[in-house]
Amino acid sequence: MNLKKQITLSLYRQHKRNQAQLHELNYLFWECTLRCNLNCLHCGSDCTKEAAVQDMPLADFLKVLDTIAPHVNPNKTMLALTGGEPLMRKDLEICGKAFYQRGFPWGMVTNGYGLTRERLKNLLNSGLRSITISFDGLTPETHDWLRGKAGSWERAGNAIALVAATPNLVYDVVTCVNKRTIGELEAIKNLLIGLGVKQWRLFRIFPKGRAEDNPLLNLSPEEFTRMLEFIKQTRKEGRIHASFGCEGFLGDYELEVRDTPFFCRAGIHIGSVLADGSISACPSLRADYIQGNIYHDDFWTVWNERYQTLRDRSWTQTGVCAACKSYKYCEGNGLHLRDEKDGRLLCCHLEMIIPIPQS
Amino acid sequence: MQHFLSDLRLIVISIEKNMNIQWLKLFDKVIVALLGVAGLLMGCNIVFETPAEYGMPHADFVLKGTVTSAATSQPVKNIQVVRPFWEYGYGYEGGYAAIGDTVYTDENGKFAFEFDGLPTMKYQLKLKDIDGQENGGQFVSKEIEGEFTKADQEKKGNDRWYDGKFVKTRNVLLDWEDAVVPMYGVRPAPFQP
């Protein structure tokens, strides 16, 4: 790693420490449903069409917002609706209006399957400010395979075209890269550019939930490194702003494939209210990362008085991290990549980066 | 000397009334030559134009630079750079103001202003990221101030109001707006009333 990057990451390390101490909440997930209209191979929530957990009533989540509103600037606290599939909620527009009336900008992560022109219009009228749509393959063959439903590729493409043509709406497209799509990235990029997309985020699929035992979903080190090279080159081209998700520390690829250095902000800036009322950070942090429950805890008190394991990551310096020279920058990788019971690191991005011949 | 000048003025008036333009110009050249000699005798310069009573000292300015990401050291394109209207009391009180201007950094992060203003002119720049994440991240807006000095002078002025040409390079580092974009989360967006 060159000196300039080392200096930048060292400064950023101090910034992260400061932010952990400040822990200013500015991003709140709401897992508004566990119902889903797709059946994704990689689903981390094991969502189904009829979930065991009922949708949380809007009024319950609004109580949380009313609790935090006096302590934050609502205008600068982003609400991100996730699921399940948020569009499964028929009262989504009512929810949006309630957020808007309280001054919170809100957005949602969707598979796009249920996003018609009319629905988008209604959501925009309800204060929708940001949207993220999943698009996972060049053709229905690869996208529908991952999403577990025929026709989902076409619906997602239509939804992307709709949002790309909507002025003043923040949006991006996310792609979960797997063994079947690693070779399609160049063509997917051109397809998205053709649809008018400006922002594209790429992830790998992390080995949890349904993805844990599916070998087709997990990239090899060479494939993973090729993916990073692809993002790096795409950013140099400047035709579409590609970036790697926030999932892990990337060594020499830091600042080459993302806008900012790696920073797992779970519990530092990011909180969440899960479908059953659990208070967590990112929705992918469940089990032992749960800090409380809105049905018997005050969210703001929990935010201020708990989350110790998320704000002080020194406990992660075990196993492969114990002797790692990059630990000072990485601090144990993304928490969602640690076993929720014993804290063991399930995936080290740094170890997956290998020298590959330049194509 | 006062009598001489007074007499000379009367002579000029008399000749002006009686000569056509061509002769008048020729006569003026003679007068100017004589004034030159007179000036030499008196140790002062009375040949060259006296500055207009209500003229202003002025100079040409070029203010240019490169906008770079503080974190990546890469140039940042499409940053809006505003050189505001020079407000009252900012460097000089009253009378004159340099017209404001707005430019955008190019592919190499470069911007440049060319303008005319007071020789001791201060400047102010307001930089703003107007396209969100598209230019390599959301950058924090920045305001900078500075002043042109003699060290920036590339062309000398003359003995009149013109004070020459000043060229200053002012490079700017911009910091990221430390945006939160979690896995499986949406990009943050500002609230829109």
Coordinates of C-alpha atoms in Angstrom, one line a residue:
Chain A
M1 CA 0.0 0.0 0.0
N2 CA 1.4 3.3 -1.0
L3 CA 2.3 6.0 1.6
K4 CA -0.5 8.4 0.5
K5 CA -3.1 5.7 1.1
Q6 CA -1.6 4.7 4.4
I7 CA -1.8 8.3 5.6
T8 CA -5.4 8.6 4.4
L9 CA -6.4 5.4 6.1
S10 CA -4.6 6.3 9.3
L11 CA -6.5 9.6 9.4
Y12 CA -9.7 7.8 8.6
R13 CA -9.0 5.4 11.4
Q14 CA -9.0 8.2 13.8
H15 CA -12.2 9.6 12.2
K16 CA -13.9 6.2 12.8
R17 CA -12.8 6.2 16.4
N18 CA -14.2 9.6 16.9
Q19 CA -17.5 8.7 15.2
A20 CA -17.8 5.6 17.3
Q21 CA -17.6 7.7 20.4
L22 CA -20.1 10.2 19.0
H23 CA -22.4 7.5 17.6
E24 CA -24.8 10.0 16.0
L25 CA -27.8 8.1 14.6
N26 CA -28.4 9.3 11.0
Y27 CA -29.6 6.2 9.3
L28 CA -32.4 3.9 10.5
F29 CA -33.6 0.7 8.9
W30 CA -37.1 -0.4 9.3
E31 CA -37.7 -4.0 8.4
C32 CA -41.3 -3.2 7.5
T33 CA -42.3 -6.7 6.4
L34 CA -40.9 -10.2 6.1
R35 CA -43.3 -11.1 3.3
C36 CA -41.8 -11.3 -0.1
N37 CA -43.0 -12.0 -3.6
L38 CA -39.8 -13.6 -4.7
N39 CA -37.9 -16.6 -3.4
C40 CA -34.2 -15.6 -3.6
L41 CA -31.5 -18.3 -3.3
H42 CA -29.4 -16.0 -1.2
C43 CA -32.0 -14.5 1.1
G44 CA -30.5 -13.6 4.5
S45 CA -33.9 -13.3 6.1
D46 CA -35.4 -16.5 4.9
C47 CA -38.4 -14.5 3.7
T48 CA -41.5 -16.2 2.4
K49 CA -44.7 -15.0 0.8
E50 CA -46.6 -15.4 4.1
A51 CA -44.1 -14.7 6.8
A52 CA -44.4 -16.1 10.3
V53 CA -43.9 -12.6 11.7
Q54 CA -46.8 -10.2 11.0
D55 CA -46.0 -6.8 9.5
M56 CA -45.3 -4.3 12.2
P57 CA -48.1 -1.8 12.6
L58 CA -47.1 1.6 11.4
A59 CA -48.1 3.2 14.7
D60 CA -45.5 1.1 16.5
F61 CA -42.7 2.3 14.3
L62 CA -43.9 5.9 14.5
K63 CA -43.6 5.7 18.3
V64 CA -39.9 5.0 17.7
L65 CA -39.6 8.0 15.4
D66 CA -41.3 10.2 17.9
T67 CA -38.9 9.0 20.6
I68 CA -35.8 9.9 18.5
A69 CA -37.1 13.0 16.8
P70 CA -36.2 15.4 19.6
H71 CA -32.6 14.2 19.7
V72 CA -31.7 14.1 16.0
N73 CA -32.3 16.3 13.0
P74 CA -35.1 14.4 11.2
N75 CA -34.2 16.1 7.9
K76 CA -30.8 14.4 8.1
T77 CA -31.9 11.0 9.4
M78 CA -32.5 8.7 6.5
L79 CA -35.2 6.0 6.9
A80 CA -34.5 2.9 4.8
L81 CA -37.4 0.5 4.4
T82 CA -36.4 -3.0 3.8
G83 CA -37.8 -6.5 4.2
G84 CA -38.9 -8.8 2.8
E85 CA -40.2 -6.7 0.0
P86 CA -41.4 -3.3 1.2
L87 CA -43.9 -3.1 -1.8
M88 CA -45.8 -6.0 -0.3
R89 CA -47.2 -3.5 2.3
K90 CA -50.3 -2.0 0.9
D91 CA -50.1 0.9 3.4
L92 CA -46.6 1.9 2.2
E93 CA -47.9 5.3 0.9
I94 CA -49.5 6.0 4.3
C95 CA -46.3 5.1 6.0
G96 CA -44.4 7.4 3.7
K97 CA -46.7 10.3 4.3
A98 CA -46.3 9.9 8.1
F99 CA -42.5 9.9 7.8
Y100 CA -42.7 12.9 5.5
Q101 CA -44.9 14.8 8.0
R102 CA -42.3 14.2 10.7
G103 CA -39.5 15.6 8.4
F104 CA -37.7 12.3 7.7
P105 CA -36.4 11.6 4.2
W106 CA -37.2 8.0 3.4
G107 CA -36.3 5.4 0.8
M108 CA -36.7 1.7 0.2
V109 CA -34.8 -1.3 -1.1
T110 CA -36.9 -3.3 -3.6
N111 CA -36.7 -6.1 -6.1
G112 CA -38.8 -3.9 -8.4
Y113 CA -41.3 -6.7 -9.1
G114 CA -44.3 -4.7 -7.9
L115 CA -43.1 -1.2 -8.9
T116 CA -45.5 0.1 -11.5
R117 CA -45.6 3.6 -12.9
E118 CA -48.7 4.3 -10.8
R119 CA -47.2 2.9 -7.6
L120 CA -44.0 4.9 -8.1
K121 CA -46.1 8.1 -8.6
N122 CA -48.0 7.5 -5.4
L123 CA -44.8 6.8 -3.4
L124 CA -43.2 9.9 -4.7
N125 CA -46.3 11.8 -3.6
S126 CA -45.7 10.3 -0.2
G127 CA -42.2 11.7 0.1
L128 CA -40.1 8.8 -1.3
R129 CA -36.6 10.3 -1.8
S130 CA -34.4 7.3 -2.5
I131 CA -34.8 3.9 -4.0
T132 CA -32.5 0.9 -4.6
I133 CA -33.4 -1.8 -7.0
S134 CA -31.8 -5.2 -7.3
F135 CA -30.7 -6.4 -10.7
D136 CA -28.7 -9.6 -10.7
G137 CA -28.2 -10.9 -14.2
L138 CA -27.8 -10.0 -17.8
T139 CA -30.7 -12.2 -18.8
P140 CA -33.8 -13.8 -17.1
E141 CA -31.7 -17.0 -17.0
T142 CA -29.3 -15.7 -14.3
H143 CA -31.5 -13.1 -12.6
D144 CA -34.6 -15.2 -12.3
W145 CA -32.5 -18.2 -11.2
L146 CA -31.2 -16.2 -8.3
R147 CA -34.5 -14.5 -7.5
G148 CA -36.5 -17.7 -7.7
K149 CA -39.2 -16.4 -9.9
A150 CA -39.9 -16.2 -13.6
G151 CA -40.5 -12.7 -14.9
S152 CA -38.6 -11.0 -12.1
W153 CA -35.8 -9.9 -14.5
E154 CA -38.2 -8.1 -16.8
R155 CA -40.0 -6.5 -13.9
A156 CA -36.8 -5.3 -12.3
G157 CA -35.6 -3.9 -15.7
N158 CA -38.9 -2.0 -16.1
A159 CA -38.6 -0.6 -12.6
I160 CA -35.1 0.6 -13.2
A161 CA -36.1 2.3 -16.4
L162 CA -38.9 4.0 -14.4
V163 CA -36.7 5.4 -11.7
A164 CA -33.9 6.3 -14.0
A165 CA -36.4 8.6 -15.8
T166 CA -37.7 10.2 -12.6
P167 CA -36.1 13.5 -11.9
N168 CA -34.9 14.4 -8.4
L169 CA -35.1 10.9 -7.1
V170 CA -31.9 9.4 -5.6
Y171 CA -31.5 5.8 -6.8
D172 CA -29.1 3.1 -7.6
V173 CA -29.0 -0.4 -8.8
V174 CA -27.4 -3.2 -6.8
T175 CA -26.1 -6.5 -8.1
C176 CA -25.2 -9.6 -6.1
V177 CA -22.4 -11.1 -8.1
N178 CA -22.1 -14.8 -8.1
K179 CA -20.3 -17.5 -10.1
R180 CA -22.9 -17.4 -12.9
T181 CA -22.8 -13.6 -13.3
I182 CA -19.1 -12.8 -12.8
G183 CA -18.5 -13.2 -16.5
E184 CA -21.6 -11.1 -17.4
L185 CA -20.5 -7.9 -15.6
E186 CA -19.3 -6.0 -18.7
A187 CA -22.6 -6.8 -20.5
I188 CA -24.7 -5.9 -17.4
K189 CA -22.9 -2.6 -17.2
N190 CA -23.7 -1.8 -20.8
L191 CA -27.3 -2.8 -20.3
L192 CA -27.6 -0.5 -17.2
I193 CA -26.0 2.4 -19.0
G194 CA -28.5 1.8 -21.8
L195 CA -31.3 2.1 -19.2
G196 CA -29.9 5.5 -18.0
V197 CA -28.5 4.2 -14.7
K198 CA -25.8 6.4 -13.2
Q199 CA -25.0 4.6 -9.9
W200 CA -24.3 0.9 -9.6
R201 CA -23.3 -1.0 -6.5
L202 CA -21.9 -4.5 -6.6
F203 CA -21.7 -7.0 -3.7
R204 CA -20.6 -10.5 -3.3
I205 CA -23.0 -12.8 -1.6
F206 CA -22.1 -13.5 2.0
P207 CA -22.2 -17.1 3.3
K208 CA -25.2 -16.8 5.6
G209 CA -28.9 -17.8 5.4
R210 CA -29.8 -19.7 2.3
A211 CA -26.5 -18.8 0.7
E212 CA -24.4 -20.7 3.2
D213 CA -24.5 -24.0 1.4
N214 CA -24.8 -23.0 -2.2
P215 CA -21.4 -23.2 -4.0
L216 CA -22.7 -21.4 -7.0
L217 CA -23.2 -18.2 -5.0
N218 CA -19.8 -17.8 -3.5
L219 CA -17.0 -16.3 -5.5
S220 CA -13.5 -17.8 -5.5
P221 CA -10.6 -15.5 -4.6
E222 CA -9.8 -15.1 -8.3
E223 CA -13.3 -14.3 -9.2
F224 CA -13.6 -11.9 -6.3
T225 CA -10.4 -10.1 -7.4
R226 CA -11.6 -9.9 -10.9
M227 CA -14.8 -8.3 -9.7
L228 CA -12.8 -5.6 -7.9
E229 CA -10.7 -5.0 -11.0
F230 CA -13.8 -4.7 -13.0
I231 CA -15.2 -2.1 -10.6
K232 CA -11.9 -0.2 -10.6
Q233 CA -11.8 -0.1 -14.4
T234 CA -15.4 0.9 -14.7
R235 CA -14.8 3.8 -12.4
K236 CA -11.9 4.9 -14.6
E237 CA -14.1 4.8 -17.7
G238 CA -16.6 7.1 -16.0
R239 CA -19.6 6.0 -17.9
I240 CA -21.4 4.7 -14.8
H241 CA -20.4 5.2 -11.2
A242 CA -19.8 1.7 -10.0
S243 CA -18.8 0.9 -6.4
F244 CA -18.3 -2.0 -4.2
G245 CA -20.7 -2.4 -1.2
C246 CA -19.6 -1.5 2.3
E247 CA -19.0 -5.1 3.3
G248 CA -15.3 -5.4 4.0
F249 CA -11.8 -4.0 4.1
L250 CA -10.0 -4.3 0.7
G251 CA -6.4 -3.5 1.3
D252 CA -4.9 -1.9 -1.9
Y253 CA -8.3 -1.7 -3.4
E254 CA -9.4 0.8 -0.8
L255 CA -10.3 4.1 -2.4
E256 CA -10.1 2.4 -5.8
V257 CA -13.5 0.7 -5.8
R258 CA -15.5 2.8 -3.3
D259 CA -15.9 6.4 -2.6
T260 CA -14.9 6.2 1.0
P261 CA -12.6 3.8 2.9
F262 CA -14.1 0.8 4.6
F263 CA -16.2 1.8 7.6
C264 CA -18.7 -0.6 9.2
R265 CA -21.1 1.9 10.7
A266 CA -23.4 -0.6 12.2
G267 CA -24.4 0.8 15.7
I268 CA -22.3 3.9 15.1
H269 CA -24.5 5.7 12.6
I270 CA -26.9 2.9 11.7
G271 CA -29.7 1.5 13.8
S272 CA -32.6 -0.7 12.9
V273 CA -36.0 -1.8 13.9
L274 CA -36.6 -5.4 12.8
A275 CA -40.0 -6.9 11.9
D276 CA -40.5 -8.4 15.4
G277 CA -39.5 -5.1 17.1
S278 CA -35.9 -6.1 17.7
I279 CA -33.5 -3.2 17.9
S280 CA -30.3 -3.8 16.0
A281 CA -28.0 -2.1 13.5
C282 CA -28.0 -3.3 9.9
P283 CA -30.8 -5.8 9.4
S284 CA -28.2 -8.5 8.6
L285 CA -27.1 -8.3 12.2
R286 CA -29.4 -10.5 14.2
A287 CA -29.2 -13.0 17.1
D288 CA -26.5 -11.8 19.5
Y289 CA -26.3 -8.4 17.9
I290 CA -29.9 -7.5 19.0
Q291 CA -29.7 -4.8 21.6
G292 CA -33.3 -4.6 22.7
N293 CA -36.9 -4.6 21.5
I294 CA -39.2 -1.6 21.0
Y295 CA -42.0 -3.4 22.7
H296 CA -40.2 -3.3 26.0
D297 CA -37.3 -0.9 25.6
D298 CA -37.0 2.8 24.8
F299 CA -35.2 3.0 21.5
W300 CA -33.3 6.2 22.3
T301 CA -32.2 4.8 25.6
V302 CA -31.0 1.6 23.9
W303 CA -29.1 3.6 21.3
N304 CA -27.3 5.6 23.9
E305 CA -26.6 3.0 26.5
R306 CA -26.0 -0.3 24.6
Y307 CA -24.3 -1.2 21.4
Q308 CA -21.0 -1.6 23.2
T309 CA -19.9 -4.5 21.1
L310 CA -20.6 -2.6 17.9
R311 CA -18.8 0.6 19.0
D312 CA -15.7 -1.0 20.5
R313 CA -14.5 -3.7 18.1
S314 CA -11.4 -4.7 20.0
W315 CA -13.1 -8.1 20.7
T316 CA -12.8 -8.9 17.0
Q317 CA -9.0 -9.1 17.2
T318 CA -8.9 -12.8 17.5
G319 CA -8.4 -15.7 15.1
V320 CA -7.2 -14.6 11.7
C321 CA -7.4 -11.0 12.8
A322 CA -5.1 -11.4 15.8
A323 CA -1.9 -11.0 13.9
C324 CA -3.2 -9.1 10.8
K325 CA -1.1 -6.0 9.9
S326 CA -4.2 -4.4 8.4
Y327 CA -6.3 -4.8 11.5
K328 CA -5.8 -1.1 12.4
Y329 CA -7.6 -0.1 9.3
C330 CA -10.1 -3.0 9.1
E331 CA -11.1 -3.6 12.7
G332 CA -12.5 -7.0 12.1
N333 CA -14.2 -6.6 8.8
G334 CA -18.0 -6.1 8.5
L335 CA -19.8 -7.4 11.6
H336 CA -22.3 -9.2 9.4
L337 CA -19.4 -11.5 8.4
R338 CA -18.9 -12.7 11.9
D339 CA -20.6 -15.6 13.4
E340 CA -23.5 -14.3 15.5
K341 CA -22.8 -16.8 18.3
D342 CA -19.1 -17.0 18.7
G343 CA -17.9 -13.9 16.8
R344 CA -15.6 -15.9 14.5
L345 CA -14.8 -14.2 11.2
L346 CA -16.6 -16.1 8.4
C347 CA -15.0 -14.3 5.5
C348 CA -11.9 -12.1 5.2
H349 CA -11.9 -10.0 2.0
L350 CA -8.3 -9.2 2.3
E351 CA -7.5 -12.9 2.1
M352 CA -9.6 -13.3 -0.9
I353 CA -7.7 -10.7 -2.9
I354 CA -5.0 -12.5 -4.9
P355 CA -2.6 -11.4 -7.7
I356 CA -4.3 -12.1 -11.0
P357 CA -2.9 -11.6 -14.5
Q358 CA -4.1 -8.3 -16.0
S359 CA -6.5 -8.9 -18.9
Chain B
M1 CA 6.2 79.7 -15.5
Q2 CA 2.6 80.5 -14.8
H3 CA 2.7 83.5 -17.2
F4 CA 4.3 81.2 -19.9
L5 CA 1.5 78.6 -19.5
S6 CA -1.2 81.2 -19.6
D7 CA 0.2 82.8 -22.7
L8 CA 0.6 79.4 -24.3
R9 CA -3.1 78.6 -23.6
L10 CA -4.2 81.9 -25.3
I11 CA -2.0 81.1 -28.3
V12 CA -3.5 77.6 -28.6
I13 CA -7.1 79.0 -28.4
S14 CA -6.2 81.6 -31.0
I15 CA -4.7 79.0 -33.4
E16 CA -7.6 76.5 -32.8
K17 CA -10.0 79.1 -34.0
N18 CA -8.1 79.8 -37.2
M19 CA -6.7 76.5 -38.3
N20 CA -8.3 73.4 -39.8
I21 CA -8.0 70.0 -38.1
Q22 CA -4.9 68.9 -40.0
W23 CA -2.9 71.9 -39.1
L24 CA -4.2 71.8 -35.6
K25 CA -2.9 68.2 -35.1
L26 CA 0.5 69.3 -36.5
F27 CA 0.6 72.2 -34.2
D28 CA -0.3 70.1 -31.3
K29 CA 2.6 67.8 -32.0
V30 CA 4.9 70.8 -31.9
I31 CA 3.4 71.9 -28.6
V32 CA 3.8 68.5 -27.1
A33 CA 7.4 68.5 -28.2
L34 CA 7.9 71.8 -26.5
L35 CA 6.2 70.5 -23.4
G36 CA 8.5 67.6 -23.4
V37 CA 11.5 70.0 -23.4
A38 CA 9.8 72.0 -20.7
G39 CA 9.2 69.0 -18.6
L40 CA 12.8 68.0 -18.8
L41 CA 13.8 71.5 -17.7
M42 CA 11.4 71.3 -14.8
G43 CA 12.2 67.8 -13.8
C44 CA 8.7 66.5 -14.3
N45 CA 6.6 64.7 -16.9
I46 CA 4.0 66.8 -18.5
V47 CA 4.1 65.2 -21.9
F48 CA 2.2 62.0 -21.2
E49 CA -1.5 61.9 -20.5
T50 CA -2.5 62.9 -17.1
P51 CA -4.8 60.2 -15.6
A52 CA -8.4 61.0 -15.8
E53 CA -9.7 62.6 -12.7
Y54 CA -12.2 59.9 -12.0
G55 CA -10.2 56.9 -13.3
M56 CA -9.6 53.8 -11.2
P57 CA -6.5 51.7 -10.9
H58 CA -7.2 48.3 -12.3
A59 CA -5.5 45.1 -13.3
D60 CA -6.1 41.9 -15.2
F61 CA -6.5 38.7 -13.1
V62 CA -6.4 35.0 -13.8
L63 CA -7.4 32.8 -10.9
K64 CA -7.1 29.1 -11.7
G65 CA -6.6 25.8 -9.9
T66 CA -7.4 22.2 -9.6
V67 CA -9.9 20.6 -7.4
T68 CA -8.8 17.3 -5.9
S69 CA -10.3 14.7 -3.6
A70 CA -8.5 15.0 -0.3
A71 CA -8.8 11.2 0.2
T72 CA -7.9 9.9 -3.2
S73 CA -5.8 12.7 -4.6
Q74 CA -7.8 12.3 -7.8
P75 CA -9.1 15.4 -9.6
V76 CA -12.8 16.0 -9.1
K77 CA -14.8 17.0 -12.2
N78 CA -18.1 19.0 -12.3
I79 CA -17.6 20.9 -9.1
Q80 CA -19.4 24.3 -9.2
V81 CA -16.9 27.1 -8.4
V82 CA -18.5 30.4 -7.7
R83 CA -16.6 33.7 -7.6
P84 CA -19.2 35.8 -5.9
F85 CA -20.0 39.4 -6.8
W86 CA -17.5 41.5 -4.9
E87 CA -19.5 42.9 -2.1
Y88 CA -19.3 46.3 -0.5
G89 CA -16.5 46.4 2.1
Y90 CA -14.8 43.4 0.9
G91 CA -11.3 44.6 0.2
Y92 CA -12.3 48.0 -1.0
E93 CA -15.1 50.3 0.2
G94 CA -17.4 51.6 -2.5
G95 CA -17.4 52.4 -6.1
Y96 CA -16.2 49.4 -7.9
A97 CA -17.0 45.7 -7.9
A98 CA -15.8 42.8 -9.9
I99 CA -18.7 41.0 -11.5
G100 CA -19.2 37.5 -10.1
D101 CA -18.9 34.4 -12.2
T102 CA -19.5 30.7 -12.0
V103 CA -17.5 27.9 -13.7
Y104 CA -17.4 24.1 -13.4
T105 CA -14.3 22.0 -13.1
D106 CA -13.4 20.0 -16.2
E107 CA -12.5 16.3 -16.5
N108 CA -9.1 17.1 -14.9
G109 CA -10.6 19.0 -12.0
K110 CA -9.4 22.3 -13.4
F111 CA -11.2 25.7 -13.2
A112 CA -10.2 29.2 -14.3
F113 CA -11.5 32.7 -14.0
E114 CA -10.3 35.7 -16.0
F115 CA -11.5 39.1 -14.8
D116 CA -10.6 42.8 -14.3
G117 CA -10.5 44.3 -10.9
L118 CA -8.7 46.5 -8.3
P119 CA -4.9 45.8 -8.1
T120 CA -5.0 44.8 -4.4
M121 CA -8.0 42.7 -5.0
K122 CA -9.0 39.9 -2.7
Y123 CA -10.9 37.0 -3.9
Q124 CA -13.4 34.5 -2.6
L125 CA -14.4 31.1 -4.0
K126 CA -17.3 28.9 -3.1
L127 CA -17.1 25.3 -4.2
K128 CA -20.0 23.0 -4.3
D129 CA -20.6 19.4 -5.4
I130 CA -23.7 19.6 -7.5
D131 CA -24.0 16.1 -8.8
G132 CA -24.1 14.0 -5.7
Q133 CA -22.1 10.8 -6.0
E134 CA -21.4 11.0 -9.7
N135 CA -18.0 12.7 -9.5
G136 CA -16.4 10.2 -7.2
G137 CA -18.4 10.8 -4.1
Q138 CA -20.4 13.5 -2.3
F139 CA -18.0 16.3 -1.4
V140 CA -18.4 18.8 1.4
S141 CA -18.9 22.4 0.2
K142 CA -16.0 24.7 0.8
E143 CA -15.4 28.5 0.9
I144 CA -11.9 29.9 0.5
E145 CA -10.5 33.4 0.5
G146 CA -7.2 34.9 -0.6
E147 CA -5.5 37.9 -2.1
F148 CA -3.4 38.6 -5.2
T149 CA 0.0 39.9 -4.3
K150 CA 3.0 41.3 -6.2
A151 CA 4.4 37.9 -6.4
D152 CA 1.6 36.9 -8.7
Q153 CA 2.3 39.7 -11.2
E154 CA 3.1 38.3 -14.6
K155 CA 2.8 41.5 -16.6
K156 CA 3.9 45.0 -15.5
G157 CA 1.4 47.9 -15.6
N158 CA 1.9 51.3 -17.1
D159 CA 2.2 54.7 -15.6
R160 CA -1.6 55.2 -15.9
W161 CA -4.3 53.3 -14.1
Y162 CA -3.4 49.9 -15.4
D163 CA -1.4 47.8 -12.9
G164 CA -0.6 44.8 -15.0
K165 CA -1.7 41.2 -15.0
F166 CA -1.8 38.9 -12.0
V167 CA -2.0 35.1 -12.2
K168 CA -2.7 33.0 -9.2
T169 CA -3.0 29.2 -8.9
R170 CA -5.2 28.1 -6.0
N171 CA -5.6 24.4 -5.8
V172 CA -8.4 23.1 -3.6
L173 CA -8.8 19.8 -1.7
L174 CA -12.3 18.7 -1.0
D175 CA -13.3 16.3 1.7
W176 CA -16.0 13.6 1.4
E177 CA -19.4 14.1 2.8
D178 CA -19.1 11.0 4.9
A179 CA -22.2 9.4 3.5
V180 CA -23.7 6.3 5.0
V181 CA -24.6 3.7 2.4
P182 CA -25.1 0.4 4.1
M183 CA -25.3 -3.0 2.6
Y184 CA -28.8 -3.5 1.3
G185 CA -29.6 0.0 2.2
V186 CA -30.6 3.0 0.1
R187 CA -28.4 6.0 -0.7
P188 CA -29.2 8.9 1.7
A189 CA -31.2 11.7 0.2
P190 CA -32.0 15.1 1.5
F191 CA -35.4 15.8 2.9
Q192 CA -37.5 17.8 0.4
P193 CA -40.1 20.0 2.0

